[in-house]
Amino acid sequence: MLTGVDQGASRGGMTTVRTATMAGLVLMLGACVQVQAPERPIEINLNVNVRQEVLLRLERDAEAIIEENPELFPQ
Amino acid sequence: MTRLSTIVLAAGAAAGLALVAMPAAAQESGAVRAAIAAGTVGEKADGYLGIRGQVSGAVRAEVDSINIRRRAVYTERVAGRPVSVEQMAAAIGCRTLATRVQPGHAYQSDDGTWRVRGEGDPPPTAANCPAL
């Protein structure tokens, strides 16, 4: 009788251990942080406006384009 | 025989096209010039020509053609440089507004509105344009 009870208890213990192990495994898998490199580089859109310094740098190019292509700049 | 006639036909077609295309282009740019003087076509701050109001199909086609060729020139100019086509075009816009728009001519400022330069008005400019 006692042995049977012990056996039952130990069986119950085994099940508990098994359940705990399974739960632990599931938890461990779930806790895995998946680090994935983004497919595209992160883009930071700063000011989209064309800034004055850029326009200043392109002043000579603009002048040359107009001079070299008079047919495109009728007046 | 067939090859020869094809060549003759192609040559004839090319000659015909050249004859037709040349005067048409000359006429069209004259029409665009007249439209600019009339204020129905004008320079835009974005570096392209724009249409303001009613224009003929020929003028519209020539404006489109000029803008396509402008874009090609801007694109070629910035190739291999850390400059966008839009930036190059905006620099052109600064220059065309400042040097091309005469009193009575229409222009589109960078906020998108069309204006006419009045008599005695200083040359127009756009935001961010360097002082000339």
Tab-separated table of N, CA and C in Angstrom, chain B residues 11-123:
chain	number	residue	atom	x	y	z
B	11	ALA	N	16.662	55.569	-96.724
B	11	ALA	CA	17.364	56.822	-96.966
B	11	ALA	C	16.365	57.924	-97.286
B	12	GLY	N	15.407	57.572	-98.121
B	12	GLY	CA	14.386	58.549	-98.483
B	12	GLY	C	13.589	58.998	-97.272
B	13	ALA	N	13.244	58.029	-96.423
B	13	ALA	CA	12.468	58.348	-95.223
B	13	ALA	C	13.271	59.246	-94.293
B	14	ALA	N	14.575	58.933	-94.141
B	14	ALA	CA	15.431	59.725	-93.256
B	14	ALA	C	15.533	61.153	-93.762
B	15	ALA	N	15.718	61.295	-95.082
B	15	ALA	CA	15.820	62.625	-95.677
B	15	ALA	C	14.515	63.388	-95.476
B	16	GLY	N	13.411	62.688	-95.684
B	16	GLY	CA	12.104	63.311	-95.513
B	16	GLY	C	11.891	63.761	-94.085
B	17	LEU	N	12.274	62.903	-93.134
B	17	LEU	CA	12.127	63.229	-91.716
B	17	LEU	C	12.943	64.462	-91.369
B	18	ALA	N	14.179	64.498	-91.878
B	18	ALA	CA	15.059	65.623	-91.587
B	18	ALA	C	14.443	66.912	-92.119
B	19	LEU	N	13.888	66.832	-93.333
B	19	LEU	CA	13.268	68.012	-93.948
B	19	LEU	C	12.089	68.500	-93.115
B	20	VAL	N	11.308	67.533	-92.626
B	20	VAL	CA	10.105	67.901	-91.878
B	20	VAL	C	10.466	68.380	-90.477
B	21	ALA	N	11.430	67.680	-89.828
B	21	ALA	CA	11.728	67.944	-88.419
B	21	ALA	C	12.402	69.299	-88.203
B	22	MET	N	13.311	69.668	-89.069
B	22	MET	CA	14.078	70.891	-88.832
B	22	MET	C	13.224	72.157	-88.758
B	23	PRO	N	12.416	72.426	-89.795
B	23	PRO	CA	11.634	73.656	-89.707
B	23	PRO	C	10.618	73.613	-88.564
B	24	ALA	N	10.087	72.411	-88.273
B	24	ALA	CA	9.098	72.289	-87.209
B	24	ALA	C	9.693	72.709	-85.876
B	25	ALA	N	10.933	72.249	-85.603
B	25	ALA	CA	11.588	72.589	-84.347
B	25	ALA	C	11.806	74.091	-84.248
B	26	ALA	N	12.228	74.686	-85.376
B	26	ALA	CA	12.479	76.122	-85.392
B	26	ALA	C	11.188	76.891	-85.135
B	27	GLN	N	10.113	76.428	-85.779
B	27	GLN	CA	8.817	77.080	-85.590
B	27	GLN	C	8.362	76.986	-84.147
B	28	GLU	N	8.533	75.778	-83.572
B	28	GLU	CA	8.048	75.558	-82.216
B	28	GLU	C	8.758	76.445	-81.200
B	29	SER	N	10.094	76.565	-81.329
B	29	SER	CA	10.799	77.374	-80.340
B	29	SER	C	10.376	78.832	-80.480
B	30	GLY	N	10.007	79.232	-81.723
B	30	GLY	CA	9.466	80.571	-81.911
B	30	GLY	C	8.144	80.725	-81.183
B	31	ALA	N	7.333	79.666	-81.244
B	31	ALA	CA	6.031	79.686	-80.578
B	31	ALA	C	6.196	79.740	-79.065
B	32	VAL	N	7.204	79.014	-78.546
B	32	VAL	CA	7.453	79.033	-77.096
B	32	VAL	C	7.942	80.414	-76.680
B	33	ARG	N	8.808	80.994	-77.523
B	33	ARG	CA	9.293	82.343	-77.218
B	33	ARG	C	8.136	83.338	-77.131
B	34	ALA	N	7.207	83.210	-78.091
B	34	ALA	CA	6.042	84.096	-78.106
B	34	ALA	C	5.174	83.870	-76.864
B	35	ALA	N	5.058	82.583	-76.468
B	35	ALA	CA	4.248	82.261	-75.284
B	35	ALA	C	4.889	82.820	-74.011
B	36	ILE	N	6.236	82.813	-73.972
B	36	ILE	CA	6.934	83.385	-72.816
B	36	ILE	C	6.673	84.890	-72.763
B	37	ALA	N	6.765	85.537	-73.937
B	37	ALA	CA	6.521	86.981	-74.011
B	37	ALA	C	5.085	87.305	-73.599
B	38	ALA	N	4.149	86.388	-73.941
B	38	ALA	CA	2.735	86.599	-73.626
B	38	ALA	C	2.403	86.215	-72.180
B	39	GLY	N	3.345	85.549	-71.514
B	39	GLY	CA	3.116	85.175	-70.125
B	39	GLY	C	2.316	83.895	-69.946
B	40	THR	N	2.159	83.102	-71.011
B	40	THR	CA	1.434	81.837	-70.865
B	40	THR	C	2.388	80.666	-70.603
B	41	VAL	N	3.687	80.897	-70.866
B	41	VAL	CA	4.728	79.924	-70.521
B	41	VAL	C	5.774	80.671	-69.726
B	42	GLY	N	6.294	80.041	-68.693
B	42	GLY	CA	7.296	80.724	-67.891
B	42	GLY	C	8.222	79.767	-67.178
B	43	GLU	N	9.297	80.327	-66.658
B	43	GLU	CA	10.262	79.533	-65.896
B	43	GLU	C	9.682	79.221	-64.517
B	44	LYS	N	10.056	78.053	-64.022
B	44	LYS	CA	9.621	77.651	-62.679
B	44	LYS	C	10.841	77.539	-61.762
B	45	ALA	N	10.620	77.750	-60.482
B	45	ALA	CA	11.722	77.681	-59.515
B	45	ALA	C	12.343	76.284	-59.459
B	46	ASP	N	11.607	75.283	-59.964
B	46	ASP	CA	12.157	73.919	-59.918
B	46	ASP	C	13.083	73.618	-61.096
B	47	GLY	N	13.311	74.626	-61.952
B	47	GLY	CA	14.283	74.452	-63.037
B	47	GLY	C	13.710	73.988	-64.369
B	48	TYR	N	12.391	74.000	-64.467
B	48	TYR	CA	11.752	73.588	-65.716
B	48	TYR	C	10.806	74.683	-66.196
B	49	LEU	N	10.376	74.566	-67.461
B	49	LEU	CA	9.391	75.488	-67.999
B	49	LEU	C	8.008	75.020	-67.555
B	50	GLY	N	7.114	75.976	-67.365
B	50	GLY	CA	5.754	75.626	-66.990
B	50	GLY	C	4.751	76.351	-67.866
B	51	ILE	N	3.543	75.820	-67.891
B	51	ILE	CA	2.461	76.409	-68.680
B	51	ILE	C	1.457	77.048	-67.728
B	52	ARG	N	1.126	78.278	-68.027
B	52	ARG	CA	0.178	79.022	-67.193
B	52	ARG	C	-0.941	79.469	-68.122
B	53	GLY	N	-2.078	78.845	-67.992
B	53	GLY	CA	-3.212	79.206	-68.843
B	53	GLY	C	-3.294	78.364	-70.102
B	54	GLN	N	-3.945	78.932	-71.108
B	54	GLN	CA	-4.226	78.191	-72.337
B	54	GLN	C	-3.098	78.364	-73.344
B	55	VAL	N	-2.597	77.247	-73.858
B	55	VAL	CA	-1.605	77.302	-74.938
B	55	VAL	C	-1.989	76.275	-75.998
B	56	SER	N	-1.434	76.438	-77.185
B	56	SER	CA	-1.724	75.493	-78.270
B	56	SER	C	-1.039	74.161	-77.986
B	57	GLY	N	-1.489	73.150	-78.687
B	57	GLY	CA	-0.882	71.820	-78.546
B	57	GLY	C	0.582	71.834	-78.941
B	58	ALA	N	0.921	72.649	-79.947
B	58	ALA	CA	2.308	72.729	-80.412
B	58	ALA	C	3.204	73.308	-79.310
B	59	VAL	N	2.709	74.350	-78.632
B	59	VAL	CA	3.493	74.973	-77.555
B	59	VAL	C	3.669	73.976	-76.407
B	60	ARG	N	2.572	73.318	-76.071
B	60	ARG	CA	2.625	72.319	-74.982
B	60	ARG	C	3.645	71.223	-75.302
B	61	ALA	N	3.615	70.751	-76.556
B	61	ALA	CA	4.538	69.682	-76.964
B	61	ALA	C	5.990	70.155	-76.886
B	62	GLU	N	6.224	71.395	-77.285
B	62	GLU	CA	7.587	71.913	-77.259
B	62	GLU	C	8.067	72.137	-75.822
B	63	VAL	N	7.178	72.602	-74.952
B	63	VAL	CA	7.534	72.776	-73.538
B	63	VAL	C	7.905	71.419	-72.941
B	64	ASP	N	7.092	70.413	-73.243
B	64	ASP	CA	7.384	69.060	-72.751
B	64	ASP	C	8.745	68.583	-73.263
B	65	SER	N	8.973	68.808	-74.553
B	65	SER	CA	10.225	68.367	-75.173
B	65	SER	C	11.429	69.067	-74.536
B	66	ILE	N	11.312	70.379	-74.331
B	66	ILE	CA	12.403	71.141	-73.696
B	66	ILE	C	12.659	70.598	-72.286
B	67	ASN	N	11.579	70.343	-71.538
B	67	ASN	CA	11.751	69.873	-70.163
B	67	ASN	C	12.403	68.495	-70.098
B	68	ILE	N	12.050	67.639	-71.042
B	68	ILE	CA	12.664	66.304	-71.082
B	68	ILE	C	14.157	66.441	-71.358
B	69	ARG	N	14.489	67.329	-72.315
B	69	ARG	CA	15.902	67.512	-72.650
B	69	ARG	C	16.651	68.216	-71.515
B	70	ARG	N	15.971	69.134	-70.836
B	70	ARG	CA	16.610	69.777	-69.680
B	70	ARG	C	16.965	68.728	-68.631
B	71	ARG	N	15.986	67.882	-68.346
B	71	ARG	CA	16.220	66.866	-67.322
B	71	ARG	C	17.400	65.970	-67.700
B	72	ALA	N	17.505	65.650	-68.991
B	72	ALA	CA	18.620	64.818	-69.453
B	72	ALA	C	19.952	65.528	-69.222
B	73	VAL	N	19.989	66.826	-69.496
B	73	VAL	CA	21.217	67.603	-69.300
B	73	VAL	C	21.566	67.680	-67.809
B	74	TYR	N	20.567	67.926	-66.958
B	74	TYR	CA	20.815	67.998	-65.509
B	74	TYR	C	21.350	66.649	-65.010
B	75	THR	N	20.715	65.580	-65.492
B	75	THR	CA	21.093	64.228	-65.058
B	75	THR	C	22.539	63.929	-65.439
B	76	GLU	N	22.882	64.300	-66.673
B	76	GLU	CA	24.235	64.064	-67.168
B	76	GLU	C	25.247	64.842	-66.328
B	77	ARG	N	24.859	66.052	-65.978
B	77	ARG	CA	25.769	66.951	-65.251
B	77	ARG	C	26.092	66.435	-63.839
B	78	VAL	N	25.125	65.826	-63.184
B	78	VAL	CA	25.347	65.395	-61.798
B	78	VAL	C	25.827	63.945	-61.694
B	79	ALA	N	25.969	63.277	-62.848
B	79	ALA	CA	26.375	61.869	-62.831
B	79	ALA	C	27.690	61.697	-62.070
B	80	GLY	N	27.702	60.782	-61.123
B	80	GLY	CA	28.914	60.482	-60.366
B	80	GLY	C	29.250	61.511	-59.302
B	81	ARG	N	28.328	62.436	-59.044
B	81	ARG	CA	28.571	63.450	-58.016
B	81	ARG	C	27.516	63.327	-56.923
B	82	PRO	N	27.855	63.759	-55.726
B	82	PRO	CA	26.857	63.660	-54.640
B	82	PRO	C	25.820	64.774	-54.728
B	83	VAL	N	25.236	64.917	-55.882
B	83	VAL	CA	24.243	65.965	-56.130
B	83	VAL	C	23.063	65.307	-56.822
B	84	SER	N	21.846	65.638	-56.392
B	84	SER	CA	20.682	65.039	-57.046
B	84	SER	C	20.263	65.890	-58.246
B	85	VAL	N	19.499	65.251	-59.131
B	85	VAL	CA	18.982	65.957	-60.307
B	85	VAL	C	18.105	67.130	-59.850
B	86	GLU	N	17.342	66.914	-58.768
B	86	GLU	CA	16.460	67.957	-58.253
B	86	GLU	C	17.253	69.162	-57.749
B	87	GLN	N	18.397	68.861	-57.118
B	87	GLN	CA	19.243	69.955	-56.626
B	87	GLN	C	19.799	70.759	-57.799
B	88	MET	N	20.269	70.027	-58.825
B	88	MET	CA	20.794	70.706	-60.012
B	88	MET	C	19.695	71.543	-60.655
B	89	ALA	N	18.499	70.968	-60.754
B	89	ALA	CA	17.373	71.675	-61.371
B	89	ALA	C	17.011	72.919	-60.564
B	90	ALA	N	17.054	72.806	-59.238
B	90	ALA	CA	16.727	73.957	-58.388
B	90	ALA	C	17.750	75.076	-58.572
B	91	ALA	N	19.009	74.690	-58.770
B	91	ALA	CA	20.048	75.693	-59.011
B	91	ALA	C	19.787	76.409	-60.334
B	92	ILE	N	19.322	75.649	-61.331
B	92	ILE	CA	18.938	76.247	-62.613
B	92	ILE	C	17.766	77.203	-62.394
B	93	GLY	N	16.809	76.767	-61.580
B	93	GLY	CA	15.640	77.603	-61.294
B	93	GLY	C	16.045	78.944	-60.691
B	94	CYS	N	16.996	78.909	-59.767
B	94	CYS	CA	17.494	80.154	-59.161
B	94	CYS	C	17.996	81.093	-60.247
B	95	ARG	N	18.740	80.482	-61.174
B	95	ARG	CA	19.385	81.290	-62.211
B	95	ARG	C	18.371	81.794	-63.254
B	96	THR	N	17.473	80.920	-63.688
B	96	THR	CA	16.502	81.359	-64.707
B	96	THR	C	15.562	82.423	-64.133
B	97	LEU	N	15.145	82.259	-62.877
B	97	LEU	CA	14.262	83.271	-62.288
B	97	LEU	C	14.988	84.614	-62.226
B	98	ALA	N	16.242	84.565	-61.818
B	98	ALA	CA	16.986	85.807	-61.605
B	98	ALA	C	17.413	86.475	-62.903
B	99	THR	N	17.674	85.689	-63.952
B	99	THR	CA	18.272	86.296	-65.149
B	99	THR	C	17.379	86.239	-66.384
B	100	ARG	N	16.334	85.405	-66.383
B	100	ARG	CA	15.545	85.234	-67.599
B	100	ARG	C	14.191	85.923	-67.546
B	101	VAL	N	13.650	86.055	-66.351
B	101	VAL	CA	12.288	86.582	-66.233
B	101	VAL	C	12.304	88.105	-66.365
B	102	GLN	N	11.767	88.587	-67.480
B	102	GLN	CA	11.709	90.029	-67.725
B	102	GLN	C	10.376	90.581	-67.200
B	103	PRO	N	10.309	91.889	-67.007
B	103	PRO	CA	9.005	92.467	-66.617
B	103	PRO	C	7.930	92.058	-67.615
B	104	GLY	N	6.802	91.616	-67.098
B	104	GLY	CA	5.708	91.138	-67.944
B	104	GLY	C	5.728	89.632	-68.150
B	105	HIS	N	6.850	88.996	-67.827
B	105	HIS	CA	6.946	87.533	-67.941
B	105	HIS	C	6.374	86.867	-66.690
B	106	ALA	N	5.805	85.693	-66.907
B	106	ALA	CA	5.284	84.918	-65.778
B	106	ALA	C	6.359	83.976	-65.265
B	107	TYR	N	6.307	83.676	-63.986
B	107	TYR	CA	7.226	82.692	-63.394
B	107	TYR	C	6.503	82.014	-62.251
B	108	GLN	N	6.946	80.807	-61.955
B	108	GLN	CA	6.346	80.089	-60.815
B	108	GLN	C	7.356	80.053	-59.686
B	109	SER	N	6.985	80.636	-58.554
B	109	SER	CA	7.919	80.644	-57.422
B	109	SER	C	7.912	79.286	-56.728
B	110	ASP	N	8.805	79.120	-55.767
B	110	ASP	CA	8.977	77.809	-55.146
B	110	ASP	C	7.771	77.372	-54.319
B	111	ASP	N	6.856	78.304	-54.003
B	111	ASP	CA	5.642	77.880	-53.288
B	111	ASP	C	4.552	77.397	-54.252
B	112	GLY	N	4.879	77.402	-55.557
B	112	GLY	CA	3.950	76.840	-56.541
B	112	GLY	C	3.003	77.840	-57.170
B	113	THR	N	3.043	79.082	-56.711
B	113	THR	CA	2.122	80.064	-57.282
B	113	THR	C	2.772	80.797	-58.462
B	114	TRP	N	1.928	81.069	-59.464
B	114	TRP	CA	2.398	81.815	-60.634
B	114	TRP	C	2.288	83.301	-60.355
B	115	ARG	N	3.313	84.018	-60.741
B	115	ARG	CA	3.305	85.470	-60.599
B	115	ARG	C	3.819	86.073	-61.890
B	116	VAL	N	3.545	87.352	-62.065
B	116	VAL	CA	4.084	88.082	-63.216
B	116	VAL	C	4.997	89.170	-62.670
B	117	ARG	N	6.198	89.221	-63.220
B	117	ARG	CA	7.126	90.263	-62.775
B	117	ARG	C	6.622	91.602	-63.312
B	118	GLY	N	6.392	92.540	-62.420
B	118	GLY	CA	5.882	93.838	-62.832
B	118	GLY	C	6.998	94.771	-63.271
B	119	GLU	N	6.611	95.842	-63.939
B	119	GLU	CA	7.575	96.870	-64.326
B	119	GLU	C	8.219	97.427	-63.065
B	120	GLY	N	9.543	97.511	-63.082
B	120	GLY	CA	10.239	98.073	-61.933
B	120	GLY	C	10.442	97.093	-60.788
B	121	ASP	N	9.880	95.876	-60.914
B	121	ASP	CA	10.103	94.858	-59.876
B	121	ASP	C	11.528	94.315	-59.995
B	122	PRO	N	12.166	94.002	-58.860
B	122	PRO	CA	13.477	93.348	-58.952
B	122	PRO	C	13.303	91.940	-59.515
B	123	PRO	N	14.386	91.346	-60.047
B	123	PRO	CA	14.257	89.982	-60.567
B	123	PRO	C	13.751	89.042	-59.474
